[in-house]
mmCIF file of C-alpha atoms in Angstrom:
data_model
loop_
_atom_site.group_PDB
_atom_site.id
_atom_site.type_symbol
_atom_site.label_atom_id
_atom_site.label_comp_id
_atom_site.label_asym_id
_atom_site.label_seq_id
_atom_site.Cartn_x
_atom_site.Cartn_y
_atom_site.Cartn_z
ATOM 1 C CA UNK A 1 21.065 2.455 -21.604
ATOM 2 C CA UNK A 2 19.917 4.994 -24.170
ATOM 3 C CA UNK A 3 22.689 7.394 -25.132
ATOM 4 C CA UNK A 4 22.534 10.919 -26.375
ATOM 5 C CA UNK A 5 24.754 13.513 -27.928
ATOM 6 C CA UNK A 6 25.393 17.106 -27.008
ATOM 7 C CA UNK A 7 27.163 18.881 -24.227
ATOM 8 C CA UNK A 8 25.882 19.565 -20.730
ATOM 9 C CA UNK A 9 27.696 21.724 -18.260
ATOM 10 C CA UNK A 10 27.763 21.418 -14.492
ATOM 11 C CA UNK A 11 25.385 22.043 -12.814
ATOM 12 C CA UNK A 12 22.842 21.436 -15.618
ATOM 13 C CA UNK A 13 20.247 18.741 -14.872
ATOM 14 C CA UNK A 14 22.040 17.524 -11.747
ATOM 15 C CA UNK A 15 24.678 15.948 -13.976
ATOM 16 C CA UNK A 16 26.037 15.401 -17.431
ATOM 17 C CA UNK A 17 26.408 12.997 -20.357
ATOM 18 C CA UNK A 18 27.373 9.361 -20.764
ATOM 19 C CA UNK A 19 30.900 8.171 -21.664
ATOM 20 C CA UNK A 20 31.119 5.558 -24.433
ATOM 21 C CA UNK A 21 31.530 1.938 -23.475
ATOM 22 C CA UNK A 22 29.655 1.931 -20.164
ATOM 23 C CA UNK A 23 29.603 -1.852 -19.817
ATOM 24 C CA UNK A 24 27.025 -4.608 -19.835
ATOM 25 C CA UNK A 25 23.667 -4.219 -18.184
ATOM 26 C CA UNK A 26 22.939 -6.410 -15.198
ATOM 27 C CA UNK A 27 19.489 -7.580 -14.200
ATOM 28 C CA UNK A 28 18.278 -5.097 -11.579
ATOM 29 C CA UNK A 29 16.407 -6.128 -8.491
ATOM 30 C CA UNK A 30 12.657 -5.826 -8.961
ATOM 31 C CA UNK A 31 10.777 -5.012 -5.799
ATOM 32 C CA UNK A 32 7.430 -3.366 -5.049
ATOM 33 C CA UNK A 33 7.609 0.239 -3.960
ATOM 34 C CA UNK A 34 6.397 0.769 -0.411
ATOM 35 C CA UNK A 35 3.052 2.527 -0.767
ATOM 36 C CA UNK A 36 -0.468 2.037 0.570
ATOM 37 C CA UNK A 37 -3.092 0.212 -1.503
ATOM 38 C CA UNK A 38 -5.569 2.367 -3.389
ATOM 39 C CA UNK A 39 -8.762 3.129 -1.499
ATOM 40 C CA UNK A 40 -10.836 4.116 -4.484
ATOM 41 C CA UNK A 41 -10.892 4.398 -8.271
ATOM 42 C CA UNK A 42 -7.878 5.886 -9.985
ATOM 43 C CA UNK A 43 -8.393 9.650 -10.227
ATOM 44 C CA UNK A 44 -8.014 11.434 -13.546
ATOM 45 C CA UNK A 45 -5.460 14.198 -13.710
ATOM 46 C CA UNK A 46 -5.944 17.015 -16.218
ATOM 47 C CA UNK A 47 -3.140 17.419 -18.728
ATOM 48 C CA UNK A 48 -2.572 20.920 -17.414
ATOM 49 C CA UNK A 49 -1.659 19.579 -13.970
ATOM 50 C CA UNK A 50 2.081 18.871 -13.793
ATOM 51 C CA UNK A 51 1.874 16.492 -10.823
ATOM 52 C CA UNK A 52 -0.811 14.410 -9.031
ATOM 53 C CA UNK A 53 -3.381 16.409 -7.129
ATOM 54 C CA UNK A 54 -2.674 16.699 -3.404
ATOM 55 C CA UNK A 55 -6.039 15.092 -2.630
ATOM 56 C CA UNK A 56 -5.287 12.047 -4.751
ATOM 57 C CA UNK A 57 -5.445 8.758 -2.799
ATOM 58 C CA UNK A 58 -2.362 6.653 -2.298
ATOM 59 C CA UNK A 59 -1.220 4.961 -5.484
ATOM 60 C CA UNK A 60 -1.458 1.174 -5.712
ATOM 61 C CA UNK A 61 1.667 -0.882 -5.305
ATOM 62 C CA UNK A 62 3.749 -1.110 -8.465
ATOM 63 C CA UNK A 63 6.889 -2.986 -9.298
ATOM 64 C CA UNK A 64 9.949 -1.065 -10.367
ATOM 65 C CA UNK A 65 13.496 -2.059 -11.215
ATOM 66 C CA UNK A 66 15.716 -1.470 -8.183
ATOM 67 C CA UNK A 67 19.408 -0.577 -8.371
ATOM 68 C CA UNK A 68 20.902 -0.732 -4.884
ATOM 69 C CA UNK A 69 24.689 -0.237 -5.016
ATOM 70 C CA UNK A 70 26.710 -3.403 -5.576
ATOM 71 C CA UNK A 71 30.440 -3.959 -5.287
ATOM 72 C CA UNK A 72 31.797 -6.162 -8.056
ATOM 73 C CA UNK A 73 35.348 -4.883 -7.532
ATOM 74 C CA UNK A 74 36.107 -5.931 -3.964
ATOM 75 C CA UNK A 75 37.802 -9.188 -4.971
ATOM 76 C CA UNK A 76 39.913 -7.712 -7.771
ATOM 77 C CA UNK A 77 43.653 -7.997 -7.032
ATOM 78 C CA UNK A 78 44.901 -4.852 -5.307
ATOM 79 C CA UNK A 79 41.513 -3.152 -5.322
ATOM 80 C CA UNK A 80 41.006 -3.032 -1.554
ATOM 81 C CA UNK A 81 44.278 -1.163 -1.050
ATOM 82 C CA UNK A 82 43.492 1.255 -3.869
ATOM 83 C CA UNK A 83 39.980 1.844 -2.568
ATOM 84 C CA UNK A 84 41.254 2.541 0.930
ATOM 85 C CA UNK A 85 43.787 5.074 -0.335
ATOM 86 C CA UNK A 86 41.148 6.711 -2.507
ATOM 87 C CA UNK A 87 38.728 7.046 0.401
ATOM 88 C CA UNK A 88 41.441 8.571 2.596
ATOM 89 C CA UNK A 89 42.480 11.028 -0.115
ATOM 90 C CA UNK A 90 38.890 12.181 -0.633
ATOM 91 C CA UNK A 91 38.110 12.401 3.083
ATOM 92 C CA UNK A 92 41.187 14.559 3.736
ATOM 93 C CA UNK A 93 40.906 16.515 0.447
ATOM 94 C CA UNK A 94 44.523 15.522 -0.236
ATOM 95 C CA UNK A 95 45.300 16.436 -3.854
ATOM 96 C CA UNK A 96 48.792 14.887 -3.697
ATOM 97 C CA UNK A 97 47.394 11.567 -2.490
ATOM 98 C CA UNK A 98 44.751 11.584 -5.216
ATOM 99 C CA UNK A 99 47.352 12.462 -7.844
ATOM 100 C CA UNK A 100 49.431 9.474 -6.745
ATOM 101 C CA UNK A 101 46.466 7.229 -7.598
ATOM 102 C CA UNK A 102 45.857 8.850 -10.974
ATOM 103 C CA UNK A 103 47.183 8.046 -14.429
ATOM 104 C CA UNK A 104 49.223 10.958 -15.858
ATOM 105 C CA UNK A 105 46.910 11.055 -18.883
ATOM 106 C CA UNK A 106 43.633 10.805 -16.939
ATOM 107 C CA UNK A 107 40.664 11.834 -19.092
ATOM 108 C CA UNK A 108 38.655 14.661 -17.526
ATOM 109 C CA UNK A 109 36.122 15.678 -20.149
ATOM 110 C CA UNK A 110 35.098 15.134 -23.748
ATOM 111 C CA UNK A 111 36.673 18.316 -25.042
ATOM 112 C CA UNK A 112 40.315 17.294 -24.714
ATOM 113 C CA UNK A 113 40.814 17.965 -21.013
ATOM 114 C CA UNK A 114 43.228 15.511 -19.450
ATOM 115 C CA UNK A 115 46.161 15.100 -17.105
ATOM 116 C CA UNK A 116 46.952 15.355 -13.427
ATOM 117 C CA UNK A 117 47.830 19.049 -13.635
ATOM 118 C CA UNK A 118 44.401 19.849 -15.029
ATOM 119 C CA UNK A 119 42.782 17.630 -12.416
ATOM 120 C CA UNK A 120 44.475 19.603 -9.642
ATOM 121 C CA UNK A 121 43.022 22.810 -11.087
ATOM 122 C CA UNK A 122 39.536 21.292 -11.092
ATOM 123 C CA UNK A 123 39.925 20.135 -7.508
ATOM 124 C CA UNK A 124 40.453 23.749 -6.479
ATOM 125 C CA UNK A 125 37.708 25.151 -8.721
ATOM 126 C CA UNK A 126 34.696 26.026 -6.571
ATOM 127 C CA UNK A 127 32.334 25.707 -9.534
ATOM 128 C CA UNK A 128 33.259 22.081 -10.212
ATOM 129 C CA UNK A 129 33.112 20.842 -6.619
ATOM 130 C CA UNK A 130 35.093 17.809 -7.716
ATOM 131 C CA UNK A 131 35.911 16.702 -4.174
ATOM 132 C CA UNK A 132 32.204 16.625 -3.389
ATOM 133 C CA UNK A 133 31.532 14.650 -6.563
ATOM 134 C CA UNK A 134 34.118 12.049 -5.569
ATOM 135 C CA UNK A 135 32.719 11.776 -2.057
ATOM 136 C CA UNK A 136 29.203 11.288 -3.464
ATOM 137 C CA UNK A 137 30.097 8.441 -5.809
ATOM 138 C CA UNK A 138 32.196 6.382 -3.364
ATOM 139 C CA UNK A 139 29.240 4.813 -1.494
ATOM 140 C CA UNK A 140 27.426 3.864 -4.711
ATOM 141 C CA UNK A 141 29.196 0.621 -5.578
ATOM 142 C CA UNK A 142 31.579 -0.480 -8.293
ATOM 143 C CA UNK A 143 31.166 -2.414 -11.555
ATOM 144 C CA UNK A 144 33.914 -4.546 -13.065
ATOM 145 C CA UNK A 145 34.260 -5.373 -16.751
ATOM 146 C CA UNK A 146 37.308 -6.987 -18.359
ATOM 147 C CA UNK A 147 39.440 -6.147 -15.343
ATOM 148 C CA UNK A 148 38.521 -2.468 -15.265
ATOM 149 C CA UNK A 149 36.445 -0.707 -12.630
ATOM 150 C CA UNK A 150 33.636 1.844 -12.848
ATOM 151 C CA UNK A 151 32.118 3.820 -9.990
ATOM 152 C CA UNK A 152 29.265 4.241 -9.365
ATOM 153 C CA UNK A 153 27.943 0.775 -10.167
ATOM 154 C CA UNK A 154 24.748 1.934 -11.843
ATOM 155 C CA UNK A 155 26.625 3.838 -14.528
ATOM 156 C CA UNK A 156 27.753 0.540 -16.032
ATOM 157 C CA UNK A 157 24.708 -1.498 -15.068
ATOM 158 C CA UNK A 158 21.611 0.553 -15.837
ATOM 159 C CA UNK A 159 19.127 -1.296 -18.034
ATOM 160 C CA UNK A 160 19.121 -0.675 -21.769
ATOM 161 C CA UNK A 161 15.798 1.181 -21.609
ATOM 162 C CA UNK A 162 17.076 3.759 -19.105
ATOM 163 C CA UNK A 163 17.362 7.154 -20.767
ATOM 164 C CA UNK A 164 20.859 8.478 -20.109
ATOM 165 C CA UNK A 165 19.698 12.082 -20.448
ATOM 166 C CA UNK A 166 16.678 12.088 -18.136
ATOM 167 C CA UNK A 167 17.273 9.073 -15.887
ATOM 168 C CA UNK A 168 17.678 9.834 -12.185
ATOM 169 C CA UNK A 169 18.450 7.324 -9.436
ATOM 170 C CA UNK A 170 16.468 7.623 -6.209
ATOM 171 C CA UNK A 171 19.139 7.487 -3.514
ATOM 172 C CA UNK A 172 17.849 5.012 -0.998
ATOM 173 C CA UNK A 173 15.418 2.200 -0.243
ATOM 174 C CA UNK A 174 12.656 4.480 1.022
ATOM 175 C CA UNK A 175 12.680 7.727 -0.983
ATOM 176 C CA UNK A 176 9.339 9.563 -0.661
ATOM 177 C CA UNK A 177 7.444 10.836 -3.688
ATOM 178 C CA UNK A 178 5.034 13.730 -3.119
ATOM 179 C CA UNK A 179 2.024 15.093 -4.956
ATOM 180 C CA UNK A 180 3.381 18.610 -4.483
ATOM 181 C CA UNK A 181 6.811 20.063 -3.674
ATOM 182 C CA UNK A 182 6.350 19.985 0.085
ATOM 183 C CA UNK A 183 8.125 17.504 2.361
ATOM 184 C CA UNK A 184 5.625 18.374 5.076
ATOM 185 C CA UNK A 185 2.884 16.530 3.218
ATOM 186 C CA UNK A 186 2.275 12.789 3.203
ATOM 187 C CA UNK A 187 4.097 10.995 0.363
ATOM 188 C CA UNK A 188 1.787 8.954 -1.858
ATOM 189 C CA UNK A 189 4.485 6.340 -2.542
ATOM 190 C CA UNK A 190 8.152 5.606 -1.877
ATOM 191 C CA UNK A 191 10.923 4.379 -4.139
ATOM 192 C CA UNK A 192 13.558 1.716 -3.541
ATOM 193 C CA UNK A 193 16.682 2.695 -5.493
ATOM 194 C CA UNK A 194 14.449 3.125 -8.541
ATOM 195 C CA UNK A 195 15.156 5.134 -11.672
ATOM 196 C CA UNK A 196 12.789 7.979 -12.509
ATOM 197 C CA UNK A 197 12.767 10.417 -15.417
ATOM 198 C CA UNK A 198 13.300 14.095 -14.819
ATOM 199 C CA UNK A 199 10.499 16.339 -16.082
ATOM 200 C CA UNK A 200 11.208 19.745 -14.582
ATOM 201 C CA UNK A 201 14.426 20.898 -13.004
ATOM 202 C CA UNK A 202 16.172 24.227 -12.712
ATOM 203 C CA UNK A 203 19.257 24.157 -10.485
ATOM 204 C CA UNK A 204 20.812 21.801 -7.920
ATOM 205 C CA UNK A 205 19.719 24.229 -5.223
ATOM 206 C CA UNK A 206 16.065 23.756 -6.182
ATOM 207 C CA UNK A 207 14.527 21.767 -3.297
ATOM 208 C CA UNK A 208 12.333 19.542 -5.471
ATOM 209 C CA UNK A 209 12.358 18.081 -8.962
ATOM 210 C CA UNK A 210 9.293 17.017 -10.926
ATOM 211 C CA UNK A 211 9.749 13.468 -12.214
ATOM 212 C CA UNK A 212 7.889 10.644 -13.901
ATOM 213 C CA UNK A 213 7.766 7.504 -11.764
ATOM 214 C CA UNK A 214 8.225 3.982 -13.186
ATOM 215 C CA UNK A 215 4.429 3.565 -13.255
ATOM 216 C CA UNK A 216 3.983 6.708 -15.350
ATOM 217 C CA UNK A 217 2.718 8.995 -12.589
ATOM 218 C CA UNK A 218 4.164 12.436 -11.997
ATOM 219 C CA UNK A 219 5.626 13.240 -8.594
ATOM 220 C CA UNK A 220 7.918 15.595 -6.746
ATOM 221 C CA UNK A 221 11.087 14.196 -5.167
ATOM 222 C CA UNK A 222 13.613 16.086 -3.106
ATOM 223 C CA UNK A 223 16.534 17.053 -5.315
ATOM 224 C CA UNK A 224 19.059 15.941 -2.688
ATOM 225 C CA UNK A 225 17.659 12.396 -2.950
ATOM 226 C CA UNK A 226 18.204 12.113 -6.710
ATOM 227 C CA UNK A 227 21.345 11.469 -8.730
ATOM 228 C CA UNK A 228 21.621 11.587 -12.499
ATOM 229 C CA UNK A 229 22.695 8.341 -14.142
ATOM 230 C CA UNK A 230 25.211 10.443 -16.053
ATOM 231 C CA UNK A 231 26.676 12.260 -13.064
ATOM 232 C CA UNK A 232 30.405 12.033 -12.309
ATOM 233 C CA UNK A 233 31.963 8.601 -12.645
ATOM 234 C CA UNK A 234 35.411 7.308 -11.869
ATOM 235 C CA UNK A 235 37.064 4.824 -14.223
ATOM 236 C CA UNK A 236 40.116 2.874 -13.132
ATOM 237 C CA UNK A 237 42.447 0.293 -14.633
ATOM 238 C CA UNK A 238 45.016 -2.043 -13.146
ATOM 239 C CA UNK A 239 48.579 -1.207 -14.213
ATOM 240 C CA UNK A 240 52.045 -2.457 -13.286
ATOM 241 C CA UNK A 241 52.082 0.283 -10.650
ATOM 242 C CA UNK A 242 48.732 -0.819 -9.264
ATOM 243 C CA UNK A 243 45.261 0.596 -9.833
ATOM 244 C CA UNK A 244 45.145 4.037 -11.412
ATOM 245 C CA UNK A 245 42.284 6.432 -12.153
ATOM 246 C CA UNK A 246 42.208 6.878 -15.922
ATOM 247 C CA UNK A 247 38.879 8.680 -16.194
ATOM 248 C CA UNK A 248 37.022 11.188 -14.002
ATOM 249 C CA UNK A 249 34.189 12.345 -16.172
ATOM 250 C CA UNK A 250 30.892 14.107 -16.444
ATOM 251 C CA UNK A 251 29.508 15.216 -19.773
ATOM 252 C CA UNK A 252 29.576 14.212 -23.391
#
């Protein structure tokens, strides 16, 4: 995964920067995206046009790396109990329960922020929406390296050529890509847990983001169906007291 330097703040670009030591890359699934075969010659798109023209025929099938969530942590000693407690704490927004699963020196950012007390403040900060971030990453798998755990899985397993700054994961096996920012139109292709590159994005409340697909085409995808590779991640280690969260990070 390509790294970058600099500081991004929530909610910039749907997410933030990559923490050092994100683990080894695993071979992603490679599957064709579900789209109709081309019915005519490939149309030319003027450089001034940000996305494919609405009248453009369906794109031909293309293969793209697929990153469906995987759980490499389920068989780690004590993980199932930890995971269950974590899910319950997040579902009930129970700060005490989450604190009990957290290392006292938990790292929270790259500017020196750490500790359970600071984490509690972030949990109650409406701008951070940390509870929502935790809920969003839980279904996205877990990677295990040298006994540690990283959620979501893709953070530790994205291919080396994925750009950490612009890479966005399409959240699902059938995410539609449109020629214009209108979900009422027919998508010209769909994505299966593929990584796209962000081209134009303003705020998380923006309904659509302009992206570059794995085959180089431009498209609009609903913002709610994209997640930055460098969005919030939870890092955990096994201690004598059981599994503990030692990192809850977004940014650089």
